[in-house]
Coordinates of C-alpha atoms in Angstrom, one line a residue:
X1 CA -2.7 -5.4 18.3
X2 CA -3.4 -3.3 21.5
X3 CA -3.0 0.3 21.4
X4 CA -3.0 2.3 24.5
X5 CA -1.8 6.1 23.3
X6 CA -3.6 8.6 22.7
X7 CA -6.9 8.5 19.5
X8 CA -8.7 10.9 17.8
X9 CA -11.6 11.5 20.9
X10 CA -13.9 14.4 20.2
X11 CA -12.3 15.4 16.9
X12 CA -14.4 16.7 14.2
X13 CA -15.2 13.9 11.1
X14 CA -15.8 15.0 7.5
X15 CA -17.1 12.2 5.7
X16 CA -16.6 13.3 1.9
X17 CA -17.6 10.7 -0.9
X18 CA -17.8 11.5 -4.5
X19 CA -20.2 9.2 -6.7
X20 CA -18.7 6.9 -9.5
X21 CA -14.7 8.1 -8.9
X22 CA -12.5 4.8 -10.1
X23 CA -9.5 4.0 -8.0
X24 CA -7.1 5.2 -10.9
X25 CA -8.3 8.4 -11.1
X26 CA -6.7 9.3 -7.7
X27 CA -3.7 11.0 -9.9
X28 CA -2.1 14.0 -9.3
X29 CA -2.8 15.2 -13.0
X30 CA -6.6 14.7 -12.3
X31 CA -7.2 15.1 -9.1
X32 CA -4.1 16.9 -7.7
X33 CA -5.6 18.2 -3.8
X34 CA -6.7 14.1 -3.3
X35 CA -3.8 13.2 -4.6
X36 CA -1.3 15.0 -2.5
X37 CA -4.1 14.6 0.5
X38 CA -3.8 10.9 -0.1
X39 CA 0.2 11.0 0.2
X40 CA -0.1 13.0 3.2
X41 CA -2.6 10.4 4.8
X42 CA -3.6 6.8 5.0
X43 CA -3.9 5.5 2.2
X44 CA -5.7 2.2 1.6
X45 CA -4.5 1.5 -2.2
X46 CA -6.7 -1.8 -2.5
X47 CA -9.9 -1.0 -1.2
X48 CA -13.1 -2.6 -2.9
X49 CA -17.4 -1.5 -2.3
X50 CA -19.5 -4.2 -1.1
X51 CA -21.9 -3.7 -4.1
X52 CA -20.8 -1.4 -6.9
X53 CA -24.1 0.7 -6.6
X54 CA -24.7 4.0 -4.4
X55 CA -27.3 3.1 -2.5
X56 CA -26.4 0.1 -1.1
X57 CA -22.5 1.0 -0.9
X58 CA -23.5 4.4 1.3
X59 CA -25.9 2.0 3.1
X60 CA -22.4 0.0 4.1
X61 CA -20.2 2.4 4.5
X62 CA -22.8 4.1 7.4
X63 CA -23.4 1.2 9.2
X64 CA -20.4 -1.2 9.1
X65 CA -22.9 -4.0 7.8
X66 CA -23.4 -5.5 4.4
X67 CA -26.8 -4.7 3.9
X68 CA -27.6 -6.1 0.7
X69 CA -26.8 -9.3 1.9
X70 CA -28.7 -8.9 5.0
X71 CA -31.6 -7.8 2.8
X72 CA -31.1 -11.0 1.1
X73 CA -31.7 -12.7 4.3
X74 CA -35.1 -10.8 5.1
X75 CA -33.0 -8.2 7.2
X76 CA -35.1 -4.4 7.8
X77 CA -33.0 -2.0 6.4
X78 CA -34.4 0.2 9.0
X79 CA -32.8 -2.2 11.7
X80 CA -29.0 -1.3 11.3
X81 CA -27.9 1.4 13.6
X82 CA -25.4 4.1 11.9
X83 CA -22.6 6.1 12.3
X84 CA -24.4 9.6 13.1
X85 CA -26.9 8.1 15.6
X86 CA -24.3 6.5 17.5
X87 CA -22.1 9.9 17.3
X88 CA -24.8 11.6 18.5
X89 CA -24.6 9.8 22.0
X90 CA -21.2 11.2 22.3
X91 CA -22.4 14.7 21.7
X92 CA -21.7 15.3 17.8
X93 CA -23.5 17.7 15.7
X94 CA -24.6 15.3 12.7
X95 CA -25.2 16.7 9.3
X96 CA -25.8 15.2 5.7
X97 CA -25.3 16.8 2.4
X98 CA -26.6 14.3 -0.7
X99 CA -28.4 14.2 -3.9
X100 CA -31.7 11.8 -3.6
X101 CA -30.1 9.6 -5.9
X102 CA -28.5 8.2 -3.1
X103 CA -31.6 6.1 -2.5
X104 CA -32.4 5.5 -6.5
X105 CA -31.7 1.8 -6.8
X106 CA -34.1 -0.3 -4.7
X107 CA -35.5 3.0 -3.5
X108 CA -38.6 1.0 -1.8
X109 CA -36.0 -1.6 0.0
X110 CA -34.3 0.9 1.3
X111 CA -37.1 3.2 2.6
X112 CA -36.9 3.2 6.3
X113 CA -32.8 4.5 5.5
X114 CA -34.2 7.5 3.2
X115 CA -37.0 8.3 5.5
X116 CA -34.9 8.2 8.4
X117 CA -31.6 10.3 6.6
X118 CA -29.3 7.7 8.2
X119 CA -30.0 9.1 11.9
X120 CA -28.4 12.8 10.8
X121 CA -30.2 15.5 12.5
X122 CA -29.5 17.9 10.2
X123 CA -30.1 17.2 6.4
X124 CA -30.2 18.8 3.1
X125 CA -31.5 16.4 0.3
X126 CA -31.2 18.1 -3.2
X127 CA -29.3 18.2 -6.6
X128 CA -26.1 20.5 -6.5
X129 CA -23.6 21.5 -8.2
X130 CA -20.3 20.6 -6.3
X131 CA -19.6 24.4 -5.9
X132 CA -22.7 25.5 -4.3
X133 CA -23.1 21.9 -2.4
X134 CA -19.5 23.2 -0.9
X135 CA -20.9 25.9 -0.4
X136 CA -23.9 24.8 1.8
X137 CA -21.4 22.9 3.8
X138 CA -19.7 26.2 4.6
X139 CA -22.3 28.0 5.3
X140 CA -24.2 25.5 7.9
X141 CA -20.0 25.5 9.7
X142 CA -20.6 29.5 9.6
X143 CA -24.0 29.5 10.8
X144 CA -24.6 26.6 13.2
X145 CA -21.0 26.4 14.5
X146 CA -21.1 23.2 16.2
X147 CA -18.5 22.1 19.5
X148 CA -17.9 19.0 17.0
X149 CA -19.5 17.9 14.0
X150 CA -19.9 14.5 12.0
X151 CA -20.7 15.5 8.5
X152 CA -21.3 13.7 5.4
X153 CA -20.6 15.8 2.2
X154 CA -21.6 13.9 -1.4
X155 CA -20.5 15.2 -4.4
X156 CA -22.4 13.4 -7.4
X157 CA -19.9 14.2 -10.0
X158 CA -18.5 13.2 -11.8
X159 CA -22.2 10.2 -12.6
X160 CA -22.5 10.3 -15.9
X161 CA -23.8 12.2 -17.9
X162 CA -20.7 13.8 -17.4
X163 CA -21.0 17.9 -18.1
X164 CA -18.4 20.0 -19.1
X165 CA -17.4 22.6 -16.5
X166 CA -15.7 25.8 -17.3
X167 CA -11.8 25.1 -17.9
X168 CA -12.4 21.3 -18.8
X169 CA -13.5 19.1 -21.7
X170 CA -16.8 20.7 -23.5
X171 CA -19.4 18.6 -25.0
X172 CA -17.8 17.8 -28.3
X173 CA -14.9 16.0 -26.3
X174 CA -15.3 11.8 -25.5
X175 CA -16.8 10.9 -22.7
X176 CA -13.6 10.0 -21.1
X177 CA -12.3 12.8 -21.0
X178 CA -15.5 14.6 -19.9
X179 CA -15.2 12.1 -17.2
X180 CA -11.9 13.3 -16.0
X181 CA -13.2 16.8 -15.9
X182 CA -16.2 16.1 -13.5
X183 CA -13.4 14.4 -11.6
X184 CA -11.1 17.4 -11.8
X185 CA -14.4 19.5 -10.8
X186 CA -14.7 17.8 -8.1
X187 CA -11.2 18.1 -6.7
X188 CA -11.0 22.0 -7.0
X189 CA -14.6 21.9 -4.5
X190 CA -12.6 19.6 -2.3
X191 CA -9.6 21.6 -2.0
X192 CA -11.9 25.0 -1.4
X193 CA -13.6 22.7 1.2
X194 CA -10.1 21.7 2.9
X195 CA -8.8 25.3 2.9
X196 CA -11.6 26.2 4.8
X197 CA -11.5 23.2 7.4
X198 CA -7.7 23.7 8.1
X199 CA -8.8 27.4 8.7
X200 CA -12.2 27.0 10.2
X201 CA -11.8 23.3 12.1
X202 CA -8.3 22.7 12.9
X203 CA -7.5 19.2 13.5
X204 CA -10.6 17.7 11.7
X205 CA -10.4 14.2 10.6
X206 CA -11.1 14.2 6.9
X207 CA -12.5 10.7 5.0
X208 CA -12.5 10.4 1.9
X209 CA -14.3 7.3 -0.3
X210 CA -16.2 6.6 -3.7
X211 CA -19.1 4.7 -3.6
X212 CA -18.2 2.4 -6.8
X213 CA -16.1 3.1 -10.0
X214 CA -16.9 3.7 -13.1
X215 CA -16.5 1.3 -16.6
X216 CA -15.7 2.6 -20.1
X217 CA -15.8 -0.7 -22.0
X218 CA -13.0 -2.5 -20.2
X219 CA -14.8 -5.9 -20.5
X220 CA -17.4 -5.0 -22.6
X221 CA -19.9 -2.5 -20.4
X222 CA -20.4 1.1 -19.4
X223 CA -21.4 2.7 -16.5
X224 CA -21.4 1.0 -13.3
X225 CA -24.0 -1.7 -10.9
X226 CA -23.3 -4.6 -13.5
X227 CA -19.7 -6.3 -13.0
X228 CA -17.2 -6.9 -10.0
X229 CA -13.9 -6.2 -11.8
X230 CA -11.8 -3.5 -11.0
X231 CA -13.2 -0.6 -12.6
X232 CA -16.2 -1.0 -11.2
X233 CA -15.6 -2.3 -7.7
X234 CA -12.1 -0.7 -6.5
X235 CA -12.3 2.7 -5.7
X236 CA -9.9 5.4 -3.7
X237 CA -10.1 5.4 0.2
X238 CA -8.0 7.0 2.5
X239 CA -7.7 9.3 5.7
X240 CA -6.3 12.7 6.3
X241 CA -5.4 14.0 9.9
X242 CA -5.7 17.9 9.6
X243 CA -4.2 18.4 13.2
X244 CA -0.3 20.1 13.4
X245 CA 0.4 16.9 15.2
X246 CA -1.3 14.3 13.4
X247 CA -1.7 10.7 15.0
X248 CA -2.1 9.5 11.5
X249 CA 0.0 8.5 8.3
X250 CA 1.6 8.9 5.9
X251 CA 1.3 5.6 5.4
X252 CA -0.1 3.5 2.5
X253 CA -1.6 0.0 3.1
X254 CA -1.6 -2.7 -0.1
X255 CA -3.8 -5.0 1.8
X256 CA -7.1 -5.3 0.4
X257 CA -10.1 -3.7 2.6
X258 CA -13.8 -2.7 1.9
X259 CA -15.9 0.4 2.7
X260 CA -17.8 -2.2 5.1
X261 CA -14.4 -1.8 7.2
X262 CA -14.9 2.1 7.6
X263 CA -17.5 2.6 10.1
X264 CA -16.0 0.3 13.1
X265 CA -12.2 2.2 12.1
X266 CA -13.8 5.6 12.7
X267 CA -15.5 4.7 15.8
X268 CA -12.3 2.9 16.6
X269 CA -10.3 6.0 15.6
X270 CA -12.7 8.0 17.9
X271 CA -12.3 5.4 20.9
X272 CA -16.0 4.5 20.4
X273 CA -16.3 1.0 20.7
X274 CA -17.5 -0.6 17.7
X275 CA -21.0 -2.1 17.9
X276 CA -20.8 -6.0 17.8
X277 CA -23.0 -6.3 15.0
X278 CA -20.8 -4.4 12.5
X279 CA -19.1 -6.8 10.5
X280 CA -16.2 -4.7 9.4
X281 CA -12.8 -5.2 11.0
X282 CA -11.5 -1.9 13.0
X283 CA -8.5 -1.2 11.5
X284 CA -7.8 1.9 14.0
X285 CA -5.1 -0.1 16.5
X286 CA -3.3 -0.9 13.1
X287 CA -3.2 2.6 11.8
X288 CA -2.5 4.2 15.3
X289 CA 0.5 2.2 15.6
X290 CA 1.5 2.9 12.3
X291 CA 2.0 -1.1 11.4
X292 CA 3.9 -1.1 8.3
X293 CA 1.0 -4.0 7.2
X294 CA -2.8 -4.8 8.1
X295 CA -3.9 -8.1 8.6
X296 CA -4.8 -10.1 5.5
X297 CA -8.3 -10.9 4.8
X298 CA -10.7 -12.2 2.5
X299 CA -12.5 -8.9 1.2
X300 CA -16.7 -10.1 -0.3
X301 CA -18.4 -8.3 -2.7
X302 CA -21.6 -8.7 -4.8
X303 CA -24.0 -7.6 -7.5
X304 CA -26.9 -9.8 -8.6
X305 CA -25.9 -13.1 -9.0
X306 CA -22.5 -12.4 -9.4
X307 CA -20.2 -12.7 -6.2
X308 CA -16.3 -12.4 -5.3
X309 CA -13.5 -12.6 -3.3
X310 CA -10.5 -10.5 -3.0
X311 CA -7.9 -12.0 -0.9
X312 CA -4.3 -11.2 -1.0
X313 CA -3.2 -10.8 -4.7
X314 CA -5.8 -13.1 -6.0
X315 CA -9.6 -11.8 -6.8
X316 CA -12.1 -14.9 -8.0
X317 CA -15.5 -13.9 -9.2
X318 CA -18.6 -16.4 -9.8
X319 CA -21.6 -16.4 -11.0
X320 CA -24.3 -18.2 -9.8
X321 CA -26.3 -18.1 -12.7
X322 CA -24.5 -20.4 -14.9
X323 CA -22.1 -22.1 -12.3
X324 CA -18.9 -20.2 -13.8
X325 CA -16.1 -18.7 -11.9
X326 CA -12.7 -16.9 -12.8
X327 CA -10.1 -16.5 -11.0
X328 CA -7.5 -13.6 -11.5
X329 CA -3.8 -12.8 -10.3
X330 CA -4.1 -9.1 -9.5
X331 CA 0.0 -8.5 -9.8
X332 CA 0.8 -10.3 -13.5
X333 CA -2.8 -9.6 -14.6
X334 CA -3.9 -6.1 -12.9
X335 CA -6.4 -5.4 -15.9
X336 CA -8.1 -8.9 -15.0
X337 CA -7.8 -10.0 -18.5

C-alpha cells in the first residue's frame, strides 16, 4: 500500500536480540517487561529464522539477504551490505555489543562478516554477563552520547548451559526450568535497559528478535541447528515505539514473516529506501497504516539438507536426503505432531 504520513526519520534504533529464546517463552510469567513491551507494540506472533543457527540468522537479520543460501550459491559473505553501513550514510552512530559466538558455526565462511563487525564502527566483542553487557551499553550512551544511534545489543542467555542466577532455578533444578530462569535473567536486563532509554533516548525505536529457539526433546532432539519445527525455528519478534506519540502499534500480526523481513522494514520505518538486493519484504507501509493484516506469503527456511515452507496455516518440511516431506496444519496440529 502507499503511505505518505509521517515515519520514524532520524529516530534512534536499538537492535536487542537474545540467543536461543523460543517463541513461547514470550509470557508474562517469564518474561513479563517483553511481554507487556510486546502488547504495547507490533507484534509479529508467527515469525520464523532463516536458519535456526546464530551465525547465519544474525547474518540475515543485518543484511535483509539469506545468506546461507547465497553461500550455497558461491556468494562472498563479505559482499552483502548491512544495516549499520548503510545507517551510517544517514549520519548514525553505529555500535555492536556481542559475544564471539556469534561467528562460531562456519566461523571460516563467515570471516569477512567477523572481521568486518557488520560495518559497526564502534564494537565490543566479549563474553558478558547480561548485567554488565547492559551495563556497557549504558555506559558507551553516557560516554559517547551520540545525535542518533543504531545499536545492536546481544544477550547470550539464556544458550545452554543454562546457569542459575540469583532468585531463579539453582543447579539441582531441570534444565527447563534453568532455561526459563536465563530467560527471566534476561528480561530484568531488558527492562533496566528500557528504563534507561525512555529516560535517556526518548522516542527510540526498540527491536526486539531471537536468533532461533530452543528444543527440549519435542521430536526427539535438544538444543538447537538440527530441525525446522517450531521450537527450533519460530521465535518472538516485535517492535516497540518509545515516543509519547508513537506511530506504531499495538497491533499484532498472525501472518507468518522471517527475520530476513527486518532489515528492509527498519530502513522502511526510517524512510531509507531499501536496497534492491535485500530479499525481504518491507513491511513498514503495512505497519504505518496500521492494516489490521500483512500480505500473505510463503516464509523459506533451512538447515542442512532439510528445507521448508511456512505459508498461511500450513508449514511443509523436506528433506533432501531421503526424498521425504511432511506437511503440517499449524491450527489443529500447532505441536506439528
Amino acid at each position: 500500500p502507499t503511505y505518505r504520513g509521517p515515519r520514524l526519520t532520524g529516530r534512534d534504533v536499538f537492535l536487542i536480540t537474545v540467543d536461543a529464546f523460543r517463541h513461547d517463552k514470550l509470557s508474562p510469567n517469564i518474561a513479563p517487561t517483553m511481554h507487556r513491551l510486546a502488547a504495547q507494540g507490533v507484534q509479529f506472533s508467527r515469525a520464523y529464522t532463516q536458519v535456526p543457527h546464530t551465525s547465519f540468522a544474525v547474518a540475515t537479520l543485518l543484511t535483509g539477504k539469506p545468506v546461507y543460501a547465497l553461500m550455497q550459491l558461491g556468494h562472498d559473505a563479505g559482499s552483502h551490505k548491512t544495516l549499520p553501513l548503510i545507517l551510517r550514510n544517514y549520519r548514525y552512530k553505529t555500535a555492536a555489543f556481542y559475544p564471539p559466538s556469534v561467528f562460531f558455526v562456519e566461523r571460516d565462511r563467515l570471516q569477512a562478516l567477523e572481521d568486518s563487525a557488520y560495518g559497526f564502527e564502534y564494537v565490543k566483542v566479549e563474553y558478558l554477563s547480561g548485567e554488565r553487557r547492559t551495563q556497557q551499553v549504558i555506559d558507551f550512551l553516557d560516554a559517547e552520547r551520540p545525535e542518533r544511534v543504531f545499536a545492536w545489543i546481544h544477550y547470550l542467555e539464556p544458550h545452554e548451559p543454562y546457569d542459575p542466577h540469583p532468585g531463579g532455578p539453582d543447579r539441582s533444578r531441570p534444565d527447563t526450568e534453568r532455561y526459563d530462569g536465563e530467560v527471566r535473567y534476561v528480561d530484568q536486563q531488558i527492562a533496566r535497559l528500557t528504563e534507561y532509554l525512555l529516560r535517556t533516548r526518548p522516542g527510540a525505536l526498540l527491536l526486539f528478535a531471537a536468533d532461533h529457539g530452543e528444543e527440549f526433546g519435542e521430536h526427539g532432539g535438544r538444543y538447537h541447528g538440527t530441525t525446522l519445527y517450531d521450537e527450533q525455528a519460530r521465535v518472538p519478534l516485535f517492535l516497540f515505539d518509545t515516543s509519547s506519540q508513537p506511530l506504531l502499534g499495538p497491533q499484532s500480526y498472525p501472518q507468518p514473516v522471517g527475520l530476513i523481513d527486518v532489515a528492509p522494514t527498519l530502513l522502511g520505518l526510517l524512510d531509507v529506501e531499501p536496497p534492491l538486493q535485500m530479499r525481504g519484504q518491507n513491511l513498514a507501509p503495512w505497519l504505518l497504516l496500521r492494516r489490521e493484516t500483512l500480505p500473505q506469503r510463503a516464509i523459506w527456511s533451512e538447515i542442512g539438507k532439510r528445507k521448508r515452507i511456512v505459508c498461511g496455516d500450513h508449514k511443509l518440511i523436506c528433506a533432501r536426503g531421503d526424498d521425504s516431506c511432511q506437511v503440517f496444519d499449524l491450527v489443529r496440529d500447532p505441536q506439528e505432531q
